[in-house]
PDB file of C-alpha atoms and ligand atoms in Angstrom:
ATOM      1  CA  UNK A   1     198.730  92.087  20.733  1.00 39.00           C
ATOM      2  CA  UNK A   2     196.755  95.175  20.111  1.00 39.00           C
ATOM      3  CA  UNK A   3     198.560  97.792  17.869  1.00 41.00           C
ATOM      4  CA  UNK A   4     199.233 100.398  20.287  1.00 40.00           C
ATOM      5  CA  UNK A   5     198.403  99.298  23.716  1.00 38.00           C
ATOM      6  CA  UNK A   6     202.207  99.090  25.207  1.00 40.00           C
ATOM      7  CA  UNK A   7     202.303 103.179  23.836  1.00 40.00           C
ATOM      8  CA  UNK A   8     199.597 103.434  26.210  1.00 42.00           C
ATOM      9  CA  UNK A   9     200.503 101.496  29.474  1.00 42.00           C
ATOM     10  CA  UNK A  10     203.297 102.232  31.573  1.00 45.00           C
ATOM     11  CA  UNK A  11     206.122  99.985  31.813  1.00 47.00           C
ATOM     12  CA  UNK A  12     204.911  97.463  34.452  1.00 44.00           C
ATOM     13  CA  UNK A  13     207.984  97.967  37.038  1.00 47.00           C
ATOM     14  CA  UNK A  14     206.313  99.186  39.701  1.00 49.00           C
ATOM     15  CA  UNK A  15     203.600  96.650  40.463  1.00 48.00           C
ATOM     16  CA  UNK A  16     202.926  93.154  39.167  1.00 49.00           C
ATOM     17  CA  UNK A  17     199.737  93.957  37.437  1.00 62.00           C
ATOM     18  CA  UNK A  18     199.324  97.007  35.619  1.00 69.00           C
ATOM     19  CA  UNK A  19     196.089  98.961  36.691  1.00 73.00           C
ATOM     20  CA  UNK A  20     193.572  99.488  34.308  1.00 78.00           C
ATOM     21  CA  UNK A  21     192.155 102.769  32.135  1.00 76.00           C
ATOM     22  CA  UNK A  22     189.131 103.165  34.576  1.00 79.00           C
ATOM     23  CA  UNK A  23     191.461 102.742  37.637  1.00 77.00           C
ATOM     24  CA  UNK A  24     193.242 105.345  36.363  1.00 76.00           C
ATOM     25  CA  UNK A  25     190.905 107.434  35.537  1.00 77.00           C
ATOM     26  CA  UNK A  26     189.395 107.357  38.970  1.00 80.00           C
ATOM     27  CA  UNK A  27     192.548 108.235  40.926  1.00 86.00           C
ATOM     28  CA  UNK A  28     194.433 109.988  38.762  1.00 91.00           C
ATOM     29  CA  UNK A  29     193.774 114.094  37.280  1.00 95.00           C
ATOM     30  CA  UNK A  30     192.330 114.426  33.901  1.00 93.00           C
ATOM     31  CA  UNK A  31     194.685 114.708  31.458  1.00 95.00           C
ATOM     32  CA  UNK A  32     195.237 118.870  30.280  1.00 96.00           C
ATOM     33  CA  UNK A  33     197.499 120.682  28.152  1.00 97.00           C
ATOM     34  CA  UNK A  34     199.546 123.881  30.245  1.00 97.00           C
ATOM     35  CA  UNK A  35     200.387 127.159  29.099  1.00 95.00           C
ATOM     36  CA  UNK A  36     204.111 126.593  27.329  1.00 94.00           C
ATOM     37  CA  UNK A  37     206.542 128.720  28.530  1.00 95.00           C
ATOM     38  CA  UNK A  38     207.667 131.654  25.972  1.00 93.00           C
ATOM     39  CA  UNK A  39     211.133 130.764  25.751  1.00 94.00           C
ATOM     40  CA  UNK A  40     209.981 127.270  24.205  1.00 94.00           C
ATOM     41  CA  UNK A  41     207.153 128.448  22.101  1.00 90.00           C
ATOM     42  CA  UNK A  42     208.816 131.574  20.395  1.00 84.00           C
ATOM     43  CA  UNK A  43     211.725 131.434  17.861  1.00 63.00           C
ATOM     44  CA  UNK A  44     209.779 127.934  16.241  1.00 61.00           C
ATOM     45  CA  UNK A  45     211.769 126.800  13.323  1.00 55.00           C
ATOM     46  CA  UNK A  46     209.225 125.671  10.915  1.00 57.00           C
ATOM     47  CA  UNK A  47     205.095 125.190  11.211  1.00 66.00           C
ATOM     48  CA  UNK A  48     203.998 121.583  12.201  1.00 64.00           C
ATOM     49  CA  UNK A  49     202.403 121.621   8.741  1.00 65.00           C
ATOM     50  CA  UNK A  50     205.492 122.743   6.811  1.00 68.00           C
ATOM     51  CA  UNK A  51     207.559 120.089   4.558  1.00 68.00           C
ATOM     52  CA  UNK A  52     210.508 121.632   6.569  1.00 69.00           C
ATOM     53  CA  UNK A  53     209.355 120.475  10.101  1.00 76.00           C
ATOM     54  CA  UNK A  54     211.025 117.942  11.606  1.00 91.00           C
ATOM     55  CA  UNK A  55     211.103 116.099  14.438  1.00 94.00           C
ATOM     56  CA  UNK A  56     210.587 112.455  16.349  1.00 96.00           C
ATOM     57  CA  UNK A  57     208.093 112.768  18.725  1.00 96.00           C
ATOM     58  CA  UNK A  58     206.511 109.604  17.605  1.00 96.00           C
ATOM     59  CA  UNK A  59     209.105 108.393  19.249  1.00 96.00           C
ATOM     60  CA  UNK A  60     208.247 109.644  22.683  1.00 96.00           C
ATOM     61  CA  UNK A  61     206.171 107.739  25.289  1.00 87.00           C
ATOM     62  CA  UNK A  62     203.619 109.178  27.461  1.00 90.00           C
ATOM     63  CA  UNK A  63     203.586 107.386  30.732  1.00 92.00           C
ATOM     64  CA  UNK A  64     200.855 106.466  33.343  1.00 91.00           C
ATOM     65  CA  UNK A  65     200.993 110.150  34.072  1.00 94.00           C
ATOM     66  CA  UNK A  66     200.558 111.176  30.856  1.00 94.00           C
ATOM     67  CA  UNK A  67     203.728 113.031  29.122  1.00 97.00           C
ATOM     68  CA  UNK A  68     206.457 114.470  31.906  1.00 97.00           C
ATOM     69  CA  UNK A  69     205.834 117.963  31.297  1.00 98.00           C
ATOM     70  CA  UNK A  70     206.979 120.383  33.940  1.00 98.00           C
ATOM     71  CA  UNK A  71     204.772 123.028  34.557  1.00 97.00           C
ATOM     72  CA  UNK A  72     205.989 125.300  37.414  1.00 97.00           C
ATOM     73  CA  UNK A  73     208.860 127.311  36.628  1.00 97.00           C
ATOM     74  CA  UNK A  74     211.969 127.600  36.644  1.00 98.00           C
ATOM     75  CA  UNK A  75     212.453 124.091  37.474  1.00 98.00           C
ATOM     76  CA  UNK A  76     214.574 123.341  40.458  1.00 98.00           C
ATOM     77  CA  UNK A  77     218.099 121.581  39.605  1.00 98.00           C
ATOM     78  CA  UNK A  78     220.337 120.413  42.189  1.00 98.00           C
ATOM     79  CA  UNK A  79     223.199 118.602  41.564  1.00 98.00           C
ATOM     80  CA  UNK A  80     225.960 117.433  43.738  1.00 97.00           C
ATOM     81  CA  UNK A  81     228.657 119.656  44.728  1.00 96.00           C
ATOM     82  CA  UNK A  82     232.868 118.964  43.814  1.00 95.00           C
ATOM     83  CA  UNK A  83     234.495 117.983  46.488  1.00 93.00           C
ATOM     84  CA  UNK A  84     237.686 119.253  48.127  1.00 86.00           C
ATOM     85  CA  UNK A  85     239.506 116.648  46.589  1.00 87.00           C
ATOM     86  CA  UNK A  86     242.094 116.354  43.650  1.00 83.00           C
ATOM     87  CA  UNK A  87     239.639 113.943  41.775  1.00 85.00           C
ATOM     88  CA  UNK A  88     237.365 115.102  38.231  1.00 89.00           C
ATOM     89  CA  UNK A  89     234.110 116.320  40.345  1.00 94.00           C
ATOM     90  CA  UNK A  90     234.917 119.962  39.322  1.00 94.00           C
ATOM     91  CA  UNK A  91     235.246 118.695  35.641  1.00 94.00           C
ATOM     92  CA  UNK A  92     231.801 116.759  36.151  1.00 95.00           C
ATOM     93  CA  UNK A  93     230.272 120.145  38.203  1.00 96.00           C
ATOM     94  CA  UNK A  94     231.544 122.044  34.852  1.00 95.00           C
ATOM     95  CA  UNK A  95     229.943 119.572  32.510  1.00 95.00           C
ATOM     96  CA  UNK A  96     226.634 119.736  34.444  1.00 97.00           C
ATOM     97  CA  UNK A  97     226.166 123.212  34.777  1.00 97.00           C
ATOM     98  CA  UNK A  98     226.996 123.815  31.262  1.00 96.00           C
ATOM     99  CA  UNK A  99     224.214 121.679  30.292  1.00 97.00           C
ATOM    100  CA  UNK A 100     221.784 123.377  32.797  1.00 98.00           C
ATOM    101  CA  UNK A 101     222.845 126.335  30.985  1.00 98.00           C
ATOM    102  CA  UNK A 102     221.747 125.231  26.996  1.00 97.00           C
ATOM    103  CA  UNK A 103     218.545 123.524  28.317  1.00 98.00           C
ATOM    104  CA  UNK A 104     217.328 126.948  30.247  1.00 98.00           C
ATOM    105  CA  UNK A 105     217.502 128.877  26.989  1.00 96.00           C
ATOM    106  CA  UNK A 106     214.319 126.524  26.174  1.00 96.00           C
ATOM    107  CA  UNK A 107     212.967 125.907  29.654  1.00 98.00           C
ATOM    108  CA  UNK A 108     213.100 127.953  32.561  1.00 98.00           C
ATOM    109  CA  UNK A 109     215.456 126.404  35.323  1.00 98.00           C
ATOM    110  CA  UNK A 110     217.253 127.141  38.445  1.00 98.00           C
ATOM    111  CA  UNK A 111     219.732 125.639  40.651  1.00 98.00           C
ATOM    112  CA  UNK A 112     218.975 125.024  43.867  1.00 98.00           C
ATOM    113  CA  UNK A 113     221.183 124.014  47.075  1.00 96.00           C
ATOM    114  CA  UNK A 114     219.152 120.839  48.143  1.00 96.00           C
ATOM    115  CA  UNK A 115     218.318 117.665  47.280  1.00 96.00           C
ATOM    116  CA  UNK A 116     214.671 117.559  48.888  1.00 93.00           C
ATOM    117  CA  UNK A 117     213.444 120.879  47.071  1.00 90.00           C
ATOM    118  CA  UNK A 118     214.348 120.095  43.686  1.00 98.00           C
ATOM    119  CA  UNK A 119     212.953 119.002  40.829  1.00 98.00           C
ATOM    120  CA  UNK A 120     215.649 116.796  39.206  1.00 98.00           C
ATOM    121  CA  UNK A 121     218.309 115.868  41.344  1.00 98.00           C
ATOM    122  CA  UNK A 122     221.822 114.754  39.551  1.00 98.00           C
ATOM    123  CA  UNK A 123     223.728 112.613  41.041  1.00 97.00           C
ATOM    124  CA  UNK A 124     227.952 111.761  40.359  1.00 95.00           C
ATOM    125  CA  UNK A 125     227.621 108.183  40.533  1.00 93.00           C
ATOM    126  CA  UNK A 126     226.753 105.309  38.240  1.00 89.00           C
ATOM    127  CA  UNK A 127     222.963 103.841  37.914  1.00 87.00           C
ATOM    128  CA  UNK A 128     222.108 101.742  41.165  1.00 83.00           C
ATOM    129  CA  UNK A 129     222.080  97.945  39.922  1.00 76.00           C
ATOM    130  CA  UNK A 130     218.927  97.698  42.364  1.00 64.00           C
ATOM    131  CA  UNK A 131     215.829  98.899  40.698  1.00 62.00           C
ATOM    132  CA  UNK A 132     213.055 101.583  43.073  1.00 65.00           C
ATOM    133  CA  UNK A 133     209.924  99.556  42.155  1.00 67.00           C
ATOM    134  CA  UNK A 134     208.376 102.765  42.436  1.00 70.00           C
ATOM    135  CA  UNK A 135     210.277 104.821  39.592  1.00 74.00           C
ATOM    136  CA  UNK A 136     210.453 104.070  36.059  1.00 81.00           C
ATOM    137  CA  UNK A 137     213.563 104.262  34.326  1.00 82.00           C
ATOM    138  CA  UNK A 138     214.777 105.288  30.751  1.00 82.00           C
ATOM    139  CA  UNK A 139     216.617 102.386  29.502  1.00 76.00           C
ATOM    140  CA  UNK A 140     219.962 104.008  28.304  1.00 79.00           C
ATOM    141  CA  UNK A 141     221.524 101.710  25.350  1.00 71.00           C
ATOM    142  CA  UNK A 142     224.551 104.974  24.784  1.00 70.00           C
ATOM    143  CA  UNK A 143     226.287 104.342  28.535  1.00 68.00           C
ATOM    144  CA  UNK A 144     225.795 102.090  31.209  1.00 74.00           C
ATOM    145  CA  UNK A 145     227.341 105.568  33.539  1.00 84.00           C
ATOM    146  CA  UNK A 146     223.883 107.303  33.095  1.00 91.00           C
ATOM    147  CA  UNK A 147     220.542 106.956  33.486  1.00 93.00           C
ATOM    148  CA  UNK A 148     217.521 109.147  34.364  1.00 95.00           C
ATOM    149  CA  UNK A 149     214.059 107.717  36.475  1.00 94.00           C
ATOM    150  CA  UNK A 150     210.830 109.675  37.285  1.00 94.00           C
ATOM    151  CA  UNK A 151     208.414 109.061  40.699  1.00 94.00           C
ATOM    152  CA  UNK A 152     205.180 110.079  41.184  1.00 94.00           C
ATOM    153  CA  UNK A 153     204.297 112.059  44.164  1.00 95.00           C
ATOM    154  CA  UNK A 154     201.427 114.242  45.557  1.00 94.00           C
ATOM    155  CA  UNK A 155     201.675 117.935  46.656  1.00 95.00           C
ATOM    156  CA  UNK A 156     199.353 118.416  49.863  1.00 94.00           C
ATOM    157  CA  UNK A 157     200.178 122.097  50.151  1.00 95.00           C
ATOM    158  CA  UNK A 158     196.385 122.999  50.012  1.00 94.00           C
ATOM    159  CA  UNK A 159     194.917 119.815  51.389  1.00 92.00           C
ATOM    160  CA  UNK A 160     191.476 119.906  49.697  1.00 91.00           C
ATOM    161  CA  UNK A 161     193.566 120.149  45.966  1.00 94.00           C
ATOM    162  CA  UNK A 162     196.194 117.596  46.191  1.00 95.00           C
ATOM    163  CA  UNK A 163     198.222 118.395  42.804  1.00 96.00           C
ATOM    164  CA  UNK A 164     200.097 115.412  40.592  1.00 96.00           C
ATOM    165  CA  UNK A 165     203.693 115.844  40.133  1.00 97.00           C
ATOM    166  CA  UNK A 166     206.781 114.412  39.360  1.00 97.00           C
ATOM    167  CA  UNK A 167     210.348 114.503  40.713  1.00 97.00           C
ATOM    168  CA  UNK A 168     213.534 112.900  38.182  1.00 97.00           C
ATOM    169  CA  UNK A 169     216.772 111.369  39.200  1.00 96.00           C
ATOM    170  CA  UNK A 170     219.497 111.170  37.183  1.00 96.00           C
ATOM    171  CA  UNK A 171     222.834 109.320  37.554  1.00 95.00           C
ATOM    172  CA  UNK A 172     225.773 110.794  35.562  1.00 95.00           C
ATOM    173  CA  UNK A 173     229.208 108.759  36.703  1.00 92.00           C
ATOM    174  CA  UNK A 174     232.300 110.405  35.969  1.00 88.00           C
ATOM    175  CA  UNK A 175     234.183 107.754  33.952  1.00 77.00           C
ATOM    176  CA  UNK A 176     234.101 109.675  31.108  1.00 76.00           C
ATOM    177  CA  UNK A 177     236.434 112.247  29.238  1.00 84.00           C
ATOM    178  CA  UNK A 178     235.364 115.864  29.300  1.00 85.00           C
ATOM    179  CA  UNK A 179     233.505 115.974  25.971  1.00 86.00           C
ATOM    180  CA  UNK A 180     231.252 113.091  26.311  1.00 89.00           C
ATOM    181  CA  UNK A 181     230.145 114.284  30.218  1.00 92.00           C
ATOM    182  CA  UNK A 182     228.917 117.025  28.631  1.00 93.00           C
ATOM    183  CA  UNK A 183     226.880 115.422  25.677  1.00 94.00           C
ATOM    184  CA  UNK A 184     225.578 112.411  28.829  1.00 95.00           C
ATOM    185  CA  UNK A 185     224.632 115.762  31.041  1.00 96.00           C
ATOM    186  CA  UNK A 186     222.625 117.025  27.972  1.00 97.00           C
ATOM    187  CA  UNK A 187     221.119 114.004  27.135  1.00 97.00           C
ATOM    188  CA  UNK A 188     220.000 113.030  30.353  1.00 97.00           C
ATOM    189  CA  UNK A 189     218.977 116.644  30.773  1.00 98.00           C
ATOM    190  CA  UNK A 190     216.301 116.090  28.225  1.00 98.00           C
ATOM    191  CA  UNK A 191     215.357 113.123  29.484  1.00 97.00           C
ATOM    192  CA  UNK A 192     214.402 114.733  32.676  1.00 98.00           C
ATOM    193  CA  UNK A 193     212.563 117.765  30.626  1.00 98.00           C
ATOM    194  CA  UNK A 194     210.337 115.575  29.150  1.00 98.00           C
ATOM    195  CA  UNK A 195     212.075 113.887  26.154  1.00 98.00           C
ATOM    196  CA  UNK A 196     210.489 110.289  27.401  1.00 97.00           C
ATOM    197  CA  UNK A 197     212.642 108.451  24.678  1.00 96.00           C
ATOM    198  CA  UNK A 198     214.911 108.593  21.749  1.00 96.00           C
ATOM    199  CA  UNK A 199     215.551 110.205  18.362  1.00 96.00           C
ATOM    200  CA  UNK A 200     216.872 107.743  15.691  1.00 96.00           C
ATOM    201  CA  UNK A 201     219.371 110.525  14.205  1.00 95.00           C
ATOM    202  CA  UNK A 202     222.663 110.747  15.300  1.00 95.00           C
ATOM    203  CA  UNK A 203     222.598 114.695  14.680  1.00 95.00           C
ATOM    204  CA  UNK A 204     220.563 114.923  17.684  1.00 97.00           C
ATOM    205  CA  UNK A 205     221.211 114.916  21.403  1.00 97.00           C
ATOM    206  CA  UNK A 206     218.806 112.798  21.945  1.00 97.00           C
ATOM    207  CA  UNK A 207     219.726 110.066  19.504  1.00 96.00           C
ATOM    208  CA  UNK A 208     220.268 106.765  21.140  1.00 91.00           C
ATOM    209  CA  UNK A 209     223.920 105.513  21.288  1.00 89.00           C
ATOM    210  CA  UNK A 210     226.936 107.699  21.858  1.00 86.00           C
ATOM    211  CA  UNK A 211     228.746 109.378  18.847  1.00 89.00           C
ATOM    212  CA  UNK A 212     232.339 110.248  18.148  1.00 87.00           C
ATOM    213  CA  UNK A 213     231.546 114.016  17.683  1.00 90.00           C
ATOM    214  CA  UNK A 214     228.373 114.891  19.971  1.00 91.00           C
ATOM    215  CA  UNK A 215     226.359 117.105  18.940  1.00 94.00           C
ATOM    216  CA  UNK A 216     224.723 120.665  20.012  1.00 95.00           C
ATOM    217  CA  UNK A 217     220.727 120.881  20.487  1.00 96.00           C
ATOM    218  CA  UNK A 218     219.124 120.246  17.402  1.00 95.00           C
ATOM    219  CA  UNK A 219     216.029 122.265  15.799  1.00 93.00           C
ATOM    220  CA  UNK A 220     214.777 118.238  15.991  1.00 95.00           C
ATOM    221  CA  UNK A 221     215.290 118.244  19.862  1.00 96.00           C
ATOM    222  CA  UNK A 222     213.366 121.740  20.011  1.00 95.00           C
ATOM    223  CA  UNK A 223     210.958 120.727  17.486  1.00 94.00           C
ATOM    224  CA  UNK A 224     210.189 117.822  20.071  1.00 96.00           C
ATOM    225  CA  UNK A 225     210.170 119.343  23.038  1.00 97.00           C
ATOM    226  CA  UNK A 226     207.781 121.980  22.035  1.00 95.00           C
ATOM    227  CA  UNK A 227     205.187 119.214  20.495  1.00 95.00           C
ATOM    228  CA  UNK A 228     205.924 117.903  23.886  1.00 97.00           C
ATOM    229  CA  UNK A 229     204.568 120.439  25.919  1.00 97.00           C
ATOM    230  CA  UNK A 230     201.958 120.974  23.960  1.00 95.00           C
ATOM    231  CA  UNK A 231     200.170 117.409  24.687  1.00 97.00           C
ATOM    232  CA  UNK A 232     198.027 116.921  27.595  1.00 96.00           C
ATOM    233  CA  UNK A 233     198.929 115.737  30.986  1.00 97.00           C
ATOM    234  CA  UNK A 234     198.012 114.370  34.331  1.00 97.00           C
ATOM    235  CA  UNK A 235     201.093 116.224  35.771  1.00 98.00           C
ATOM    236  CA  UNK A 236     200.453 119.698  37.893  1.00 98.00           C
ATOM    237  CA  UNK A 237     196.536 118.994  37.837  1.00 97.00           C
ATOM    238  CA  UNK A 238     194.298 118.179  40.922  1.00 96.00           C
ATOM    239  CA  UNK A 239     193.562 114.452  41.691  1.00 93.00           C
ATOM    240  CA  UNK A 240     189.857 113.815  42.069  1.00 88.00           C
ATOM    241  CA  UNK A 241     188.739 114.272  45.436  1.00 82.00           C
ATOM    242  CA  UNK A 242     185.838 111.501  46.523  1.00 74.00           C
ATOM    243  CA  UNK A 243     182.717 112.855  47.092  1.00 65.00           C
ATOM    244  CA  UNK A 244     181.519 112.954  50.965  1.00 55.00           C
TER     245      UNK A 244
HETATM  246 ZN1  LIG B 301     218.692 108.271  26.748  1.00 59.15          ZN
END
């Protein structure tokens, strides 16, 4: 095994073999950093350099696309409306939307009315047992009731500049009591920002098993979202264009 190789592939779901650097590199845009937006890069607890900065973005893994960095704003959030009926989905719609609400004071985002225009869709159901071979999932070890996947697609809007981007899913079922909804919604929430794994600290929302008390964003979570979105990517870039 070569020290670092699995950091660098994707997780082979999609396709029996896994394609190779140079494929990639053909087919795929070259990997560049975006502007951050200011809400994310002002207010920065503590210099990279300081003793005081802390984070775990070693624990994050880019994917085939690089890391899942958004980069037109505000991102589009639908999620699926309560129903008419005595049941929890106004609890769930609560839950949601109050996570929306702590993640935009980072990241610009807006909720819109339908599915096909969004960004991140949320669903109020449990994971589907049957995998999309053509999304890639973050393995959830905290609750089998969520789970958040990312596809790949192309935006032909100007047809001579097709643009990379990605579009996330997440699952948040409702068997759960108020509190914990709230801390899954989060979590997933940064899943689908770009937090592409897990922080090892319980303190954190994005640590990686439930906890009795959960807790508020961390200056850890920020910390890692901001080194984040300051990596390169092959997301919101122009795919090369052959040569005619
Ligand atoms: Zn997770």
């Amino acid at each position: 095994d070569i020290p670092g190789a699995k950091a660098q592939l994707p997780p082979s779901r999609s396709t029996s073999q896994s394609p190779t650097p140079a494929q990639i590199d053909r087919f795929l845009p070259v990997s560049q950093a975006h502007t951050m937006p200011a809400t994310l890069a002002r207010g920065q607890a503590a210099e990279p350099q300081s003793e005081y900065f802390d984070d775990y973005f070693d624990k994050i893994q880019p994917t085939i696309a690089g890391y899942l960095i958004w980069s037109r704003f505000p991102v589009r959030i639908y999620f699926e409306p309560a129903t008419q009926m005595p049941d929890r989905s106004q609890e769930w719609v609560t839950a949601v939307t109050a996570a929306i609400q702590e993640w935009n004071a980072y990241l610009p985002l807006t909720v819109v009315n339908v599915p096909d225009t969004a960004d991140i869709a949320i669903w109020r159901r449990t994971p589907p047992l049957q995998v999309d071979r053509s999304a890639t999932r973050q393995p959830e070890l905290r609750a089998r009731s969520a789970e958040t996947r990312f596809n790949l697609w192309v935006d032909r809007t100007i047809p001579e500049k097709p643009i990379l981007l990605h579009r996330m899913t997440i699952w948040l079922g409702m068997g759960q009591t108020q509190d914990y909804l709230r801390a899954a919604a989060r979590h997933e929430l940064g899943h689908a920002l770009g937090i592409w794994g897990h922080s090892p600290t319980a303190t954190d929302v994005m640590y990686s098993a439930q906890v009795r008390q959960p807790p508020p964003l961390s200056d850890r979570d920020i910390n890692t979202l901001r080194r984040i979105y300051q990596q390169p990517t092959r997301l919101g870039w122009a795919i090369p264009q052959p040569l005619n």
